[in-house]
GROMACS .gro file of C-alpha atoms in nm:
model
  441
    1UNK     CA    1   0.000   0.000   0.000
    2UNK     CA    2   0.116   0.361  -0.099
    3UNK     CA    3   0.177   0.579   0.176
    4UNK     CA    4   0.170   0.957   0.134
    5UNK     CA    5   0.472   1.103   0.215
    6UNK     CA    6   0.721   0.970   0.453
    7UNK     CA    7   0.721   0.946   0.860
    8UNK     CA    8   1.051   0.790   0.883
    9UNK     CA    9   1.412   0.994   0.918
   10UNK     CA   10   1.567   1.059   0.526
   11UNK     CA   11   1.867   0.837   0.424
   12UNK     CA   12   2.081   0.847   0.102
   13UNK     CA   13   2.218   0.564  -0.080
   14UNK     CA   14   2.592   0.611  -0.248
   15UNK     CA   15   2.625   0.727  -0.526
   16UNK     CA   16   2.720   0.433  -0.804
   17UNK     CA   17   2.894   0.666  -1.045
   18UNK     CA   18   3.140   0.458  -1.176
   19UNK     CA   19   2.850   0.231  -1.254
   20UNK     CA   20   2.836   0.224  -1.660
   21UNK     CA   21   2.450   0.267  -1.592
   22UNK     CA   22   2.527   0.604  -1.397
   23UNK     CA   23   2.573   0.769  -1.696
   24UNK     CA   24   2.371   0.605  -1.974
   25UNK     CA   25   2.203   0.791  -2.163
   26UNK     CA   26   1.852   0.605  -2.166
   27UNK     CA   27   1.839   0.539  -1.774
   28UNK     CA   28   1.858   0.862  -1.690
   29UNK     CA   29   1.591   0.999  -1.908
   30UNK     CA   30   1.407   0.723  -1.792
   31UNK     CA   31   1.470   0.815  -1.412
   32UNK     CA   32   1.442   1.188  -1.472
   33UNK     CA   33   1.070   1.155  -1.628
   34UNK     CA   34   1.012   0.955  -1.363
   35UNK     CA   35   1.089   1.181  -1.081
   36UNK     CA   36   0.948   1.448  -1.263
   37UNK     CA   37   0.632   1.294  -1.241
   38UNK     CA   38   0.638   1.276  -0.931
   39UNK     CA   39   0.746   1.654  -0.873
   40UNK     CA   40   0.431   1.727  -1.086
   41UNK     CA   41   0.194   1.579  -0.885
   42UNK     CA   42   0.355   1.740  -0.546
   43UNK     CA   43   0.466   2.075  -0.652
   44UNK     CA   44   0.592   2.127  -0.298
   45UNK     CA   45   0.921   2.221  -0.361
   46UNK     CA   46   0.813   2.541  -0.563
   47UNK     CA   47   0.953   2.815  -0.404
   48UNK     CA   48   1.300   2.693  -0.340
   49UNK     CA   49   1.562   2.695  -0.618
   50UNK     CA   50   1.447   2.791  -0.988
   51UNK     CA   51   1.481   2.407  -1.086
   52UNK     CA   52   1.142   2.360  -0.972
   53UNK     CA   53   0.965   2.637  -1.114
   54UNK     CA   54   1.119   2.571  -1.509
   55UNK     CA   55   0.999   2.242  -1.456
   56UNK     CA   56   0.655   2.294  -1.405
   57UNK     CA   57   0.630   2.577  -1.650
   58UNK     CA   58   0.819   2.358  -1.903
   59UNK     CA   59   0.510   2.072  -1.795
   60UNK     CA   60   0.211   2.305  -1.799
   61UNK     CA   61   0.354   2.450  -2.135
   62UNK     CA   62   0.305   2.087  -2.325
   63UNK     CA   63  -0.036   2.035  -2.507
   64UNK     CA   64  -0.097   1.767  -2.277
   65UNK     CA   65   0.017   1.905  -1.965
   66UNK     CA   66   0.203   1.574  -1.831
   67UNK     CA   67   0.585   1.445  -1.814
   68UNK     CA   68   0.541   1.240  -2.103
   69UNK     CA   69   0.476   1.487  -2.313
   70UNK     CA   70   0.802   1.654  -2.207
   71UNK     CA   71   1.096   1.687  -2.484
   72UNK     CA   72   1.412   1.590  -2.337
   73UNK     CA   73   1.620   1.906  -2.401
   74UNK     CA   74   1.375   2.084  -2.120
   75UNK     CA   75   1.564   1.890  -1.875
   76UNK     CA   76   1.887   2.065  -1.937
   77UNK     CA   77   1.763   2.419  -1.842
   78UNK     CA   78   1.611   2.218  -1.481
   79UNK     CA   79   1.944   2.077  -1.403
   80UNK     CA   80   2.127   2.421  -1.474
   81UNK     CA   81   1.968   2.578  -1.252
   82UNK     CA   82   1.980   2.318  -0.913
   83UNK     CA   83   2.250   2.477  -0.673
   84UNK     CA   84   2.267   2.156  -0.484
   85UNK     CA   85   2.200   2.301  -0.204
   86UNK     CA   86   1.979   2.005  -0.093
   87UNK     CA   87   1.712   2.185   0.053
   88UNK     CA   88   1.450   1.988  -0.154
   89UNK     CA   89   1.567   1.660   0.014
   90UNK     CA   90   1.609   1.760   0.326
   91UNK     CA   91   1.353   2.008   0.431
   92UNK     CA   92   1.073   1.945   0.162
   93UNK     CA   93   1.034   1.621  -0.041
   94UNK     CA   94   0.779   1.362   0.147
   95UNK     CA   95   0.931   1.091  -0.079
   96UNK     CA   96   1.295   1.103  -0.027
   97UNK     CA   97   1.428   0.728   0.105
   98UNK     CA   98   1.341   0.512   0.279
   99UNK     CA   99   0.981   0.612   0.121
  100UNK     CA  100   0.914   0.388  -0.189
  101UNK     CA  101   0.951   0.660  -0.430
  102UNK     CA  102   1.308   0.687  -0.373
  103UNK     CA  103   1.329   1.028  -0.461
  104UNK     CA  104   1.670   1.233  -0.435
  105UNK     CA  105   1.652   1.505  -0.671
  106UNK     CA  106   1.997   1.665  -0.593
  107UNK     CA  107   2.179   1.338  -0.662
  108UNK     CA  108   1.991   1.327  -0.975
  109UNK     CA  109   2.082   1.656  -1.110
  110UNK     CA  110   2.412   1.561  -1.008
  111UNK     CA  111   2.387   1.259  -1.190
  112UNK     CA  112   2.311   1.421  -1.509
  113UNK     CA  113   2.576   1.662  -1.498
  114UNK     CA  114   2.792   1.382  -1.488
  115UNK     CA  115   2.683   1.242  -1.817
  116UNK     CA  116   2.747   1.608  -1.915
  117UNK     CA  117   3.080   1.612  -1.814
  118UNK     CA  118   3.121   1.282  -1.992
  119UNK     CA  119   3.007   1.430  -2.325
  120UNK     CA  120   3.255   1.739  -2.268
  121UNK     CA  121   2.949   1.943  -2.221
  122UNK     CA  122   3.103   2.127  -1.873
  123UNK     CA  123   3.230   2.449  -1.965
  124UNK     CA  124   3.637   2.524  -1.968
  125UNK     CA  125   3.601   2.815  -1.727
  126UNK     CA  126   3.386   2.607  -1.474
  127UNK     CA  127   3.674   2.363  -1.499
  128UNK     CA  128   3.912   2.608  -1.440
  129UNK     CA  129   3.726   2.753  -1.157
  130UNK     CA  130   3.737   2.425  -0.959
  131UNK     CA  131   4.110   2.422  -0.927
  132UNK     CA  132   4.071   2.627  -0.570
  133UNK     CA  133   4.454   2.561  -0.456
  134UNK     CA  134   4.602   2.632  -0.755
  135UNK     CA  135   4.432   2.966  -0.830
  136UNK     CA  136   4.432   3.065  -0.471
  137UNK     CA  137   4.750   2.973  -0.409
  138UNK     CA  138   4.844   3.222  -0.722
  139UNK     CA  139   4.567   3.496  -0.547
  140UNK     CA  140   4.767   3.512  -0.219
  141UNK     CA  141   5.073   3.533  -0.407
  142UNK     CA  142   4.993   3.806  -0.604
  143UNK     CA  143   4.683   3.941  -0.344
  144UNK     CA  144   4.728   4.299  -0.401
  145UNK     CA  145   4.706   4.297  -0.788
  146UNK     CA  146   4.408   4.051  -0.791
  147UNK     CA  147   4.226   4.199  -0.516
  148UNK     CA  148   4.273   4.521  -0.735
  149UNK     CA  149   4.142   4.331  -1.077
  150UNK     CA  150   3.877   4.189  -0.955
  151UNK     CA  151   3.745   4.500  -0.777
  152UNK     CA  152   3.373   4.531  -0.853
  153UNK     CA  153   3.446   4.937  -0.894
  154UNK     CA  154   3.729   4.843  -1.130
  155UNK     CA  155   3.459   4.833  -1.415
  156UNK     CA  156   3.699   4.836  -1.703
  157UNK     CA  157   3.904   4.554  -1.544
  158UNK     CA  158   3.553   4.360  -1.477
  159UNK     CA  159   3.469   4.391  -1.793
  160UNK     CA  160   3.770   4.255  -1.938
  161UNK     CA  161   3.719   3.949  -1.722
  162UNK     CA  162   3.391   3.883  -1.781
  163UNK     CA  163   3.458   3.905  -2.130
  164UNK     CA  164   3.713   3.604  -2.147
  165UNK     CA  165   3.616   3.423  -1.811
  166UNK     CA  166   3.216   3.480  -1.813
  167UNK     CA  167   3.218   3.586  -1.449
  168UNK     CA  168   2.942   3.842  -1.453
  169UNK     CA  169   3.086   4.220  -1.378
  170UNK     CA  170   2.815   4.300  -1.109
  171UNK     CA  171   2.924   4.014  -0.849
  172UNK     CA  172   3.151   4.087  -0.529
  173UNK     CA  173   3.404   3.850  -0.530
  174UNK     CA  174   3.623   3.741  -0.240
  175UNK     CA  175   3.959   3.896  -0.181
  176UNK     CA  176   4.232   3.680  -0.123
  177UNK     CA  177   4.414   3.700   0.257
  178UNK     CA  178   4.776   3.862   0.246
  179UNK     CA  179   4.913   3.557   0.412
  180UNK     CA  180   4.763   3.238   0.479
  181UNK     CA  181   4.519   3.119   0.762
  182UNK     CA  182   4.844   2.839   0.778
  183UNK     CA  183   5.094   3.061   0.819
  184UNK     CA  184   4.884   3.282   1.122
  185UNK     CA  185   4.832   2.954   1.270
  186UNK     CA  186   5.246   2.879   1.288
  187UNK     CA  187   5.307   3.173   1.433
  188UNK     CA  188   4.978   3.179   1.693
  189UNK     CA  189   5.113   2.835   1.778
  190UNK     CA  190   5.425   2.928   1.849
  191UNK     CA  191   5.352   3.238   2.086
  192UNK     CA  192   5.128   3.128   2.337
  193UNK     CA  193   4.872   2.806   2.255
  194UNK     CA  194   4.865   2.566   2.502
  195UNK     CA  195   4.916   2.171   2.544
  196UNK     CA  196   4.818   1.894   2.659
  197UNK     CA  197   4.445   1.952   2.769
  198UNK     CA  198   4.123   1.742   2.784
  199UNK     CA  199   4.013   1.904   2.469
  200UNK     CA  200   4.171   1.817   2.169
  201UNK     CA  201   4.077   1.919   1.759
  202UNK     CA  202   4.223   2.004   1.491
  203UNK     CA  203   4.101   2.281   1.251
  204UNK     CA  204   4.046   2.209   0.904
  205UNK     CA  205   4.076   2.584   0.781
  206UNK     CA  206   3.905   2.457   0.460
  207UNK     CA  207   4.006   2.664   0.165
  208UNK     CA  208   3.765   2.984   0.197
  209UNK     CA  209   3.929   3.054   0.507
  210UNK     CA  210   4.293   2.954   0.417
  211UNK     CA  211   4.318   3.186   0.135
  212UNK     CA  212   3.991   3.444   0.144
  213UNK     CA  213   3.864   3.523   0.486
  214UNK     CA  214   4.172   3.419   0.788
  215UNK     CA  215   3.919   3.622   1.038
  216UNK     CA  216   3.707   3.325   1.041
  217UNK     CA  217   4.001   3.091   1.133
  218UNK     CA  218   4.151   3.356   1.396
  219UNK     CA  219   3.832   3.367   1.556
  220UNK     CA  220   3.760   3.002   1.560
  221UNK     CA  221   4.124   2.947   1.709
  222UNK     CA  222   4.148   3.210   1.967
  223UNK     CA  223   3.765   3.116   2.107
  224UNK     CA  224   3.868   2.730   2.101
  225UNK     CA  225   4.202   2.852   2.305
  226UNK     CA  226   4.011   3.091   2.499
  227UNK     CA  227   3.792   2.789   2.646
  228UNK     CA  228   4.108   2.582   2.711
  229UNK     CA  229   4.101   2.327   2.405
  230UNK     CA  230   4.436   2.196   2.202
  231UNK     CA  231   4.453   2.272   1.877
  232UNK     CA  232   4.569   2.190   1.613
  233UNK     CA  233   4.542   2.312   1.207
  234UNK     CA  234   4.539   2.090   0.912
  235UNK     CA  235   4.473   2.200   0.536
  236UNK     CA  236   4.618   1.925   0.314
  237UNK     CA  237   4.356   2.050   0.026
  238UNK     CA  238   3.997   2.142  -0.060
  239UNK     CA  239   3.700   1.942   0.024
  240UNK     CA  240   3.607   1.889  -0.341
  241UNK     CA  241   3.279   2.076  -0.312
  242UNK     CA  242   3.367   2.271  -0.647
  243UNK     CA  243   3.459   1.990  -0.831
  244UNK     CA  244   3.092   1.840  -0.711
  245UNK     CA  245   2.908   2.120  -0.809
  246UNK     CA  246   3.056   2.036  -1.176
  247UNK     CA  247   3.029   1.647  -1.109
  248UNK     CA  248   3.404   1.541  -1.147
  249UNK     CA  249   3.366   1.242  -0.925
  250UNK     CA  250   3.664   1.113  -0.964
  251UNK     CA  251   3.821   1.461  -0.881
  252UNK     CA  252   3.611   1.466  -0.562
  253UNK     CA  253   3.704   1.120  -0.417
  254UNK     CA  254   4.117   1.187  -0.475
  255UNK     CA  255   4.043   1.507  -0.276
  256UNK     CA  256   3.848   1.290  -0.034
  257UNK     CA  257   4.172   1.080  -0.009
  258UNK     CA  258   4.403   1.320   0.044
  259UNK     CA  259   4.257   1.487   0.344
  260UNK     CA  260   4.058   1.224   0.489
  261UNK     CA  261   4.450   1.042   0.525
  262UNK     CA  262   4.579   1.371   0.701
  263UNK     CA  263   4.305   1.438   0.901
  264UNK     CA  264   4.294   1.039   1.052
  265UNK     CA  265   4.651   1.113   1.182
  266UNK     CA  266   4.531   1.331   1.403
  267UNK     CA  267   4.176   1.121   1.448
  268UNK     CA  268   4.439   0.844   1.563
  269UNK     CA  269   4.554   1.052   1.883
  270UNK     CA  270   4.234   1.171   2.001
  271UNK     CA  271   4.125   1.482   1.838
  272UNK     CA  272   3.780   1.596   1.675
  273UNK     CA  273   3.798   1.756   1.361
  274UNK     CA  274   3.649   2.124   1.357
  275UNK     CA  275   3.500   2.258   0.971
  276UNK     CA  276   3.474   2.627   0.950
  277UNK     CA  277   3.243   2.683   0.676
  278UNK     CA  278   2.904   2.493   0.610
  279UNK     CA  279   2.992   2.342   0.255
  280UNK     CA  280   3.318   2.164   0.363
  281UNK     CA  281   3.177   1.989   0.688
  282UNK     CA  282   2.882   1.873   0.460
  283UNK     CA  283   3.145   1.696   0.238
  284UNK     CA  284   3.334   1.582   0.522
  285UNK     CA  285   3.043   1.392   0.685
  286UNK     CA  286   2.793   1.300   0.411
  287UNK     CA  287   2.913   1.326   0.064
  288UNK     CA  288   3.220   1.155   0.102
  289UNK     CA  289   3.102   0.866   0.265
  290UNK     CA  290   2.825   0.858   0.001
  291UNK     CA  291   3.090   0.838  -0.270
  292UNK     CA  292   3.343   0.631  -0.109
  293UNK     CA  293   3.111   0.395   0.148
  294UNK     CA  294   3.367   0.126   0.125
  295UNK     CA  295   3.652   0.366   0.233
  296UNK     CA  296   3.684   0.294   0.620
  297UNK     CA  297   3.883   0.604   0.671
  298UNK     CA  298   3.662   0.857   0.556
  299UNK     CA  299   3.359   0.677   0.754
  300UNK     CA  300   3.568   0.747   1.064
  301UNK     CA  301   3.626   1.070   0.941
  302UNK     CA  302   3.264   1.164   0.881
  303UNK     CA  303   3.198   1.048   1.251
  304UNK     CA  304   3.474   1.218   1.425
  305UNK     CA  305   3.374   1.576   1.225
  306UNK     CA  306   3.212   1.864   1.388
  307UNK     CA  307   3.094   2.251   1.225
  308UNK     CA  308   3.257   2.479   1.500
  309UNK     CA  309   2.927   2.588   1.573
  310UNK     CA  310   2.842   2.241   1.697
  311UNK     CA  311   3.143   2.203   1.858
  312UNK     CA  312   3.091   2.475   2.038
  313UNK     CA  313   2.811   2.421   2.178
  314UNK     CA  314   2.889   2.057   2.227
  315UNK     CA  315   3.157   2.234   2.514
  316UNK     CA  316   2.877   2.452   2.596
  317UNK     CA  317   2.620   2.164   2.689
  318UNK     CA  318   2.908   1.938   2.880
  319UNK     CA  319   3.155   2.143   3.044
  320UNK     CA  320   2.995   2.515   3.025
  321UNK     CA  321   3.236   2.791   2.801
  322UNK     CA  322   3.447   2.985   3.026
  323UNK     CA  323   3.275   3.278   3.156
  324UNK     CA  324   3.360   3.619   3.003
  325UNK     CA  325   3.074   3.668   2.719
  326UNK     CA  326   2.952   4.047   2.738
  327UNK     CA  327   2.674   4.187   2.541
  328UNK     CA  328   2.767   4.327   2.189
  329UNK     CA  329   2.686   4.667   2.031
  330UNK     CA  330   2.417   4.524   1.801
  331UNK     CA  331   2.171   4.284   1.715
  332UNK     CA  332   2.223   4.000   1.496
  333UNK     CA  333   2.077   3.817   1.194
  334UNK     CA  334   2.158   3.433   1.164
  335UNK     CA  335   2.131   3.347   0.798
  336UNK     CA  336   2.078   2.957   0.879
  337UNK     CA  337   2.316   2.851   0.561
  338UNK     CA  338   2.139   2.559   0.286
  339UNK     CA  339   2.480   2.312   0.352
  340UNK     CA  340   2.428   2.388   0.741
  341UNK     CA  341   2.086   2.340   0.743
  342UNK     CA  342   2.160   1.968   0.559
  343UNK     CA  343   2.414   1.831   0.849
  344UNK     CA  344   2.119   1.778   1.007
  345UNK     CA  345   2.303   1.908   1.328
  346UNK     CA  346   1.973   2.169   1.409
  347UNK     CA  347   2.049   2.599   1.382
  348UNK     CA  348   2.390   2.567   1.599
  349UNK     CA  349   2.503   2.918   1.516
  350UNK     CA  350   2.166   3.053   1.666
  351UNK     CA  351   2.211   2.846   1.953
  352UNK     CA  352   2.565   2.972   2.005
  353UNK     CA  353   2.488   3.304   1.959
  354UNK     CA  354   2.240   3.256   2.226
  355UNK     CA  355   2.468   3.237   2.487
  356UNK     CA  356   2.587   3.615   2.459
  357UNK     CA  357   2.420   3.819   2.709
  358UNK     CA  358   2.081   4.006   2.649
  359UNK     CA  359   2.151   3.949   2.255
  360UNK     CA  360   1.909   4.068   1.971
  361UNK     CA  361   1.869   3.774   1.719
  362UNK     CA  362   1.726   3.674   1.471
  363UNK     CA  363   1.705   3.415   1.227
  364UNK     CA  364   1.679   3.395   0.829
  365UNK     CA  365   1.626   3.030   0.699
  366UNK     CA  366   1.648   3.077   0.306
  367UNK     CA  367   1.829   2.996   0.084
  368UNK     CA  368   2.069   3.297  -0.091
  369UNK     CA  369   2.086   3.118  -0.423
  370UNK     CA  370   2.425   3.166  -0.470
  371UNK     CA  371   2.561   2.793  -0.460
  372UNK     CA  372   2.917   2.842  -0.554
  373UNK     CA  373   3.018   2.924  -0.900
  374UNK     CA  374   2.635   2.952  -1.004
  375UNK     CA  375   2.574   3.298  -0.848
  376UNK     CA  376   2.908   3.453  -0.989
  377UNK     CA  377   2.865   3.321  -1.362
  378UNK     CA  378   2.724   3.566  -1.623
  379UNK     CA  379   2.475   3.350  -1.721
  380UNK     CA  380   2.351   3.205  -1.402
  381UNK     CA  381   2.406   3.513  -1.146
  382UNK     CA  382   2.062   3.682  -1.228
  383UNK     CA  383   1.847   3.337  -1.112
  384UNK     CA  384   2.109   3.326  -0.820
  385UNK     CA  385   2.011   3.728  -0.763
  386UNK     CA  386   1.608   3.593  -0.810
  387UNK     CA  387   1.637   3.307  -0.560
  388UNK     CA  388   1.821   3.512  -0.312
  389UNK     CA  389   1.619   3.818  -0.357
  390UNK     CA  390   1.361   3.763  -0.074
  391UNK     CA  391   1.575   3.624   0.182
  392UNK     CA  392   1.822   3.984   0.121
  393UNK     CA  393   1.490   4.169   0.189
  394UNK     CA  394   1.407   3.965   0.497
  395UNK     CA  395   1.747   4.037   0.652
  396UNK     CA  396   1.708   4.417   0.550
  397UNK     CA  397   1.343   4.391   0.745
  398UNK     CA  398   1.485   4.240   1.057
  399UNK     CA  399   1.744   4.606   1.099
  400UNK     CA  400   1.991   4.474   1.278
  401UNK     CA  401   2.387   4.591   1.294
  402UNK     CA  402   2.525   4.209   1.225
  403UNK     CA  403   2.452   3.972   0.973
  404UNK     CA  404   2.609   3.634   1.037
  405UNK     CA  405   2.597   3.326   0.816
  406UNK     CA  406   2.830   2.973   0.831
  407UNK     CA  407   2.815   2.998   0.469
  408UNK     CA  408   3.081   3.284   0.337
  409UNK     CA  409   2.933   3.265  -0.017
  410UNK     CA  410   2.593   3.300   0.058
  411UNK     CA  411   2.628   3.568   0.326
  412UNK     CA  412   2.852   3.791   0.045
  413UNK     CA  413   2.579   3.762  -0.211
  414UNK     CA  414   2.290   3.832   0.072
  415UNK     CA  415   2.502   4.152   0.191
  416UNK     CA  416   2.506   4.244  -0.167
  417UNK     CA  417   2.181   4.239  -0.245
  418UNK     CA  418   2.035   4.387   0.079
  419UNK     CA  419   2.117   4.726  -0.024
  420UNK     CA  420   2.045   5.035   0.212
  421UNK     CA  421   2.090   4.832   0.542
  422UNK     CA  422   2.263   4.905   0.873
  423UNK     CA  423   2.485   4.620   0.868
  424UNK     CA  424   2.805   4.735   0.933
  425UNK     CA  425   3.051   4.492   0.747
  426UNK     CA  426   3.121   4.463   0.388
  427UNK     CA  427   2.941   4.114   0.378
  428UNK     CA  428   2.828   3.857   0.641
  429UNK     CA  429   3.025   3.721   0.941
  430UNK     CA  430   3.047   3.395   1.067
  431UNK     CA  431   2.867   3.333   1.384
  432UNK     CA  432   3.176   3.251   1.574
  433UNK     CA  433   3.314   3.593   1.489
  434UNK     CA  434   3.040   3.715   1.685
  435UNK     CA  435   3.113   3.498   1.984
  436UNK     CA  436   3.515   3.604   1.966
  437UNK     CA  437   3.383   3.958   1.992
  438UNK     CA  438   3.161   3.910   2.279
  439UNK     CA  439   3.505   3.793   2.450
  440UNK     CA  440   3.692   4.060   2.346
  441UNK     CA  441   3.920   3.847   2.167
   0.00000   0.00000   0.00000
């Protein structure tokens, strides 16, 4: 008997792609029109991404008005614009597994991107983009210059680039750091952090923070120190979440293998391992496993990983933080980040913040639209701009001085498009910015 919707907790299977069937051309327009079908009759993902709303246009524009009358090149147009951020899986489909329907929509986007890429249908410059250490590497090298290039009020510059790169003129892109979150975490370690306590993790910077925003990692590690934990910093690479977002697999899982390797040394004496930005711990914990599930060391990765949020407040809940927390000049908007929101960990940063005295907060949970390279490319930043539109005008409502978010991306591209507001900083910070502040760290 059919049941409508699901009662039960979602699980995902692993992704076969290196099955030949992954990729076949038939199967997946087989599978596609028949999760479409289902989307048609549900319709209740229709005001998340703008996957859902091409889709049923692209259905109620057919003389029949059904999936089967569908041509197969609408489905490219769907796929282009899923930001996989997972919010239809997690938060809204009633027929994800273990329900019969077996519906993961995200994994099937993914899926046929990954016939795309087999076909050579991924574009150069989305390639190129992926290669995060290389091009940072080359950013923090030559910071000044870059920074200066990619300027959004250097419009001649910005044009140039968007000419030959198709990164539209309009977006705010990160700056790159003038040294390495690495390199301040030699010399922090150095001066004065401290051994040999009950506490033990090790920070896995990820790449944002390595090369484009250190504040994030100062804060993290001084807080961490502040409440007497060890730690310890390890960035042997990035996560892979680009390379996911453009489905090179095989890109993803040698990423996968490289960190997970480093990060079990340190799993091996004791320590958690601490994420610093939403999209990373989300690889860390589910994605990886889903790709590798025979790969014993990233299993024991995924269970020994915690967002510093979570960790936080996991020291919070057991031992107490160390008193010192003093109100802050301002209230504060929690933009509860898509890849956040999919640990499945419950709005952390909000309970966090909640531990600063007589604090104004509030909380934003939707999604900014920006997913990655989508909401900086020329041809995809105006949908990210749409999607993200009403959660920048819900932050501007709420009037308060901070806007924090464990997603850098997403809080950039919500700052930008919540013109007029009194938020002080040039984008959003991340929630444990807010706490290092409250300690006058």
């Amino acid at each position: 008997m059919n049941k409508e919707g699901s009662t039960q907790a979602p699980t995902r299977h692993p992704l076969k792609f290196r099955d030949p069937d992954f990729v076949n051309p038939e199967k997946i327009d087989q599978e596609m029109r028949r999760v479409f079908d289902i989307c048609h009759g549900c319709r209740r993902c229709f005001n998340l991404c703008d996957s859902f709303p091409k889709l049923f246009d692209f259905i109620d524009e057919t003389e029949g008005g059904e999936v089967s009358d569908l041509s197969s090149d609408k489905f490219k147009p769907v796929v282009d614009a899923c930001t996989l951020c997972d919010m239809c899986f997690m938060t809204k489909c009633p027929y994800v597994p273990p329900h019969e329907f077996d519906l993961d929509f995200p994994h099937l986007m993914l899926r046929y991107r990954t016939a795309q890429r087999k076909n050579g249908d991924i574009s150069k410059t989305a390639n190129q983009l992926t290669k995060i250490d290389r091009n940072s590497k080359i950013g923090i090298f030559f910071n000044f210059l870059i920074n200066w290039i990619t300027d959004v009020k250097n419009k001649f510059a910005r044009k140039v680039l968007e000419f030959f790169t198709g990164i539209d003129k309009r977006v705010i892109l990160p700056r790159y750091n003038k040294e390495t979150f690495s390199k301040y975490f030699k010399k922090f370690k150095k001066n004065i952090l401290k051994k040999n306590n009950q506490r033990k993790v090790v920070i896995y910077s990820t790449c944002f923070v390595n090369f484009n925003k250190k504040k994030t990692g100062e804060a993290a590690l001084k807080v961490l120190h502040h409440n007497n934990v060890e730690v310890e910093h390890s960035y042997a690479g990035c996560c892979g979440m680009p390379y996911l977002e453009q489905a090179d697999l095989d890109q993803v899982t040698k990423q996968a293998q490289l960190v997970s390797r480093e990060l079990n040394k340190y799993i091996e004496k004791g320590f958690k391992v601490v994420t610093l930005t939403a999209s990373c711990g989300l690889m860390l914990k589910f994605e990886w496993p889903l790709l590798m599930p025979n790969d014993g060391i990233v299993k024991k990765l995924s269970q020994n990983t915690l967002d510093i949020d979570e960790y936080v407040m996991d020291i919070a809940n057991k031992e107490g933080l160390v008193d010192g927390l003093k109100e802050i000049d301002g209230g504060v908007t929690v933009h509860n980040a898509c890849h956040a929101r999919a640990q499945n960990m419950g709005n952390k940063a909000r309970d966090m913040l909640k531990l600063i005295p007589n604090i104004k907060l509030d909380v934003v949970e939707r999604c900014a639209g920006h997913g990655g390279t989508f909401g900086i490319m020329k041809g995809t930043h105006d949908i990210a701009n749409k999607v993200g539109k009403t959660t920048a005008s819900t932050v501007k409502r709420k009037n308060n001085k901070y806007m924090a978010s464990d997603c850098p991306l997403a809080g950039k591209h919500i700052k930008q498009l919540a013109e007029d507001t009194n938020i002080v900083n040039d984008e959003a910070v991340h929630p444990i910015e807010i706490v290092s502040k409250s300690y006058g760290l």
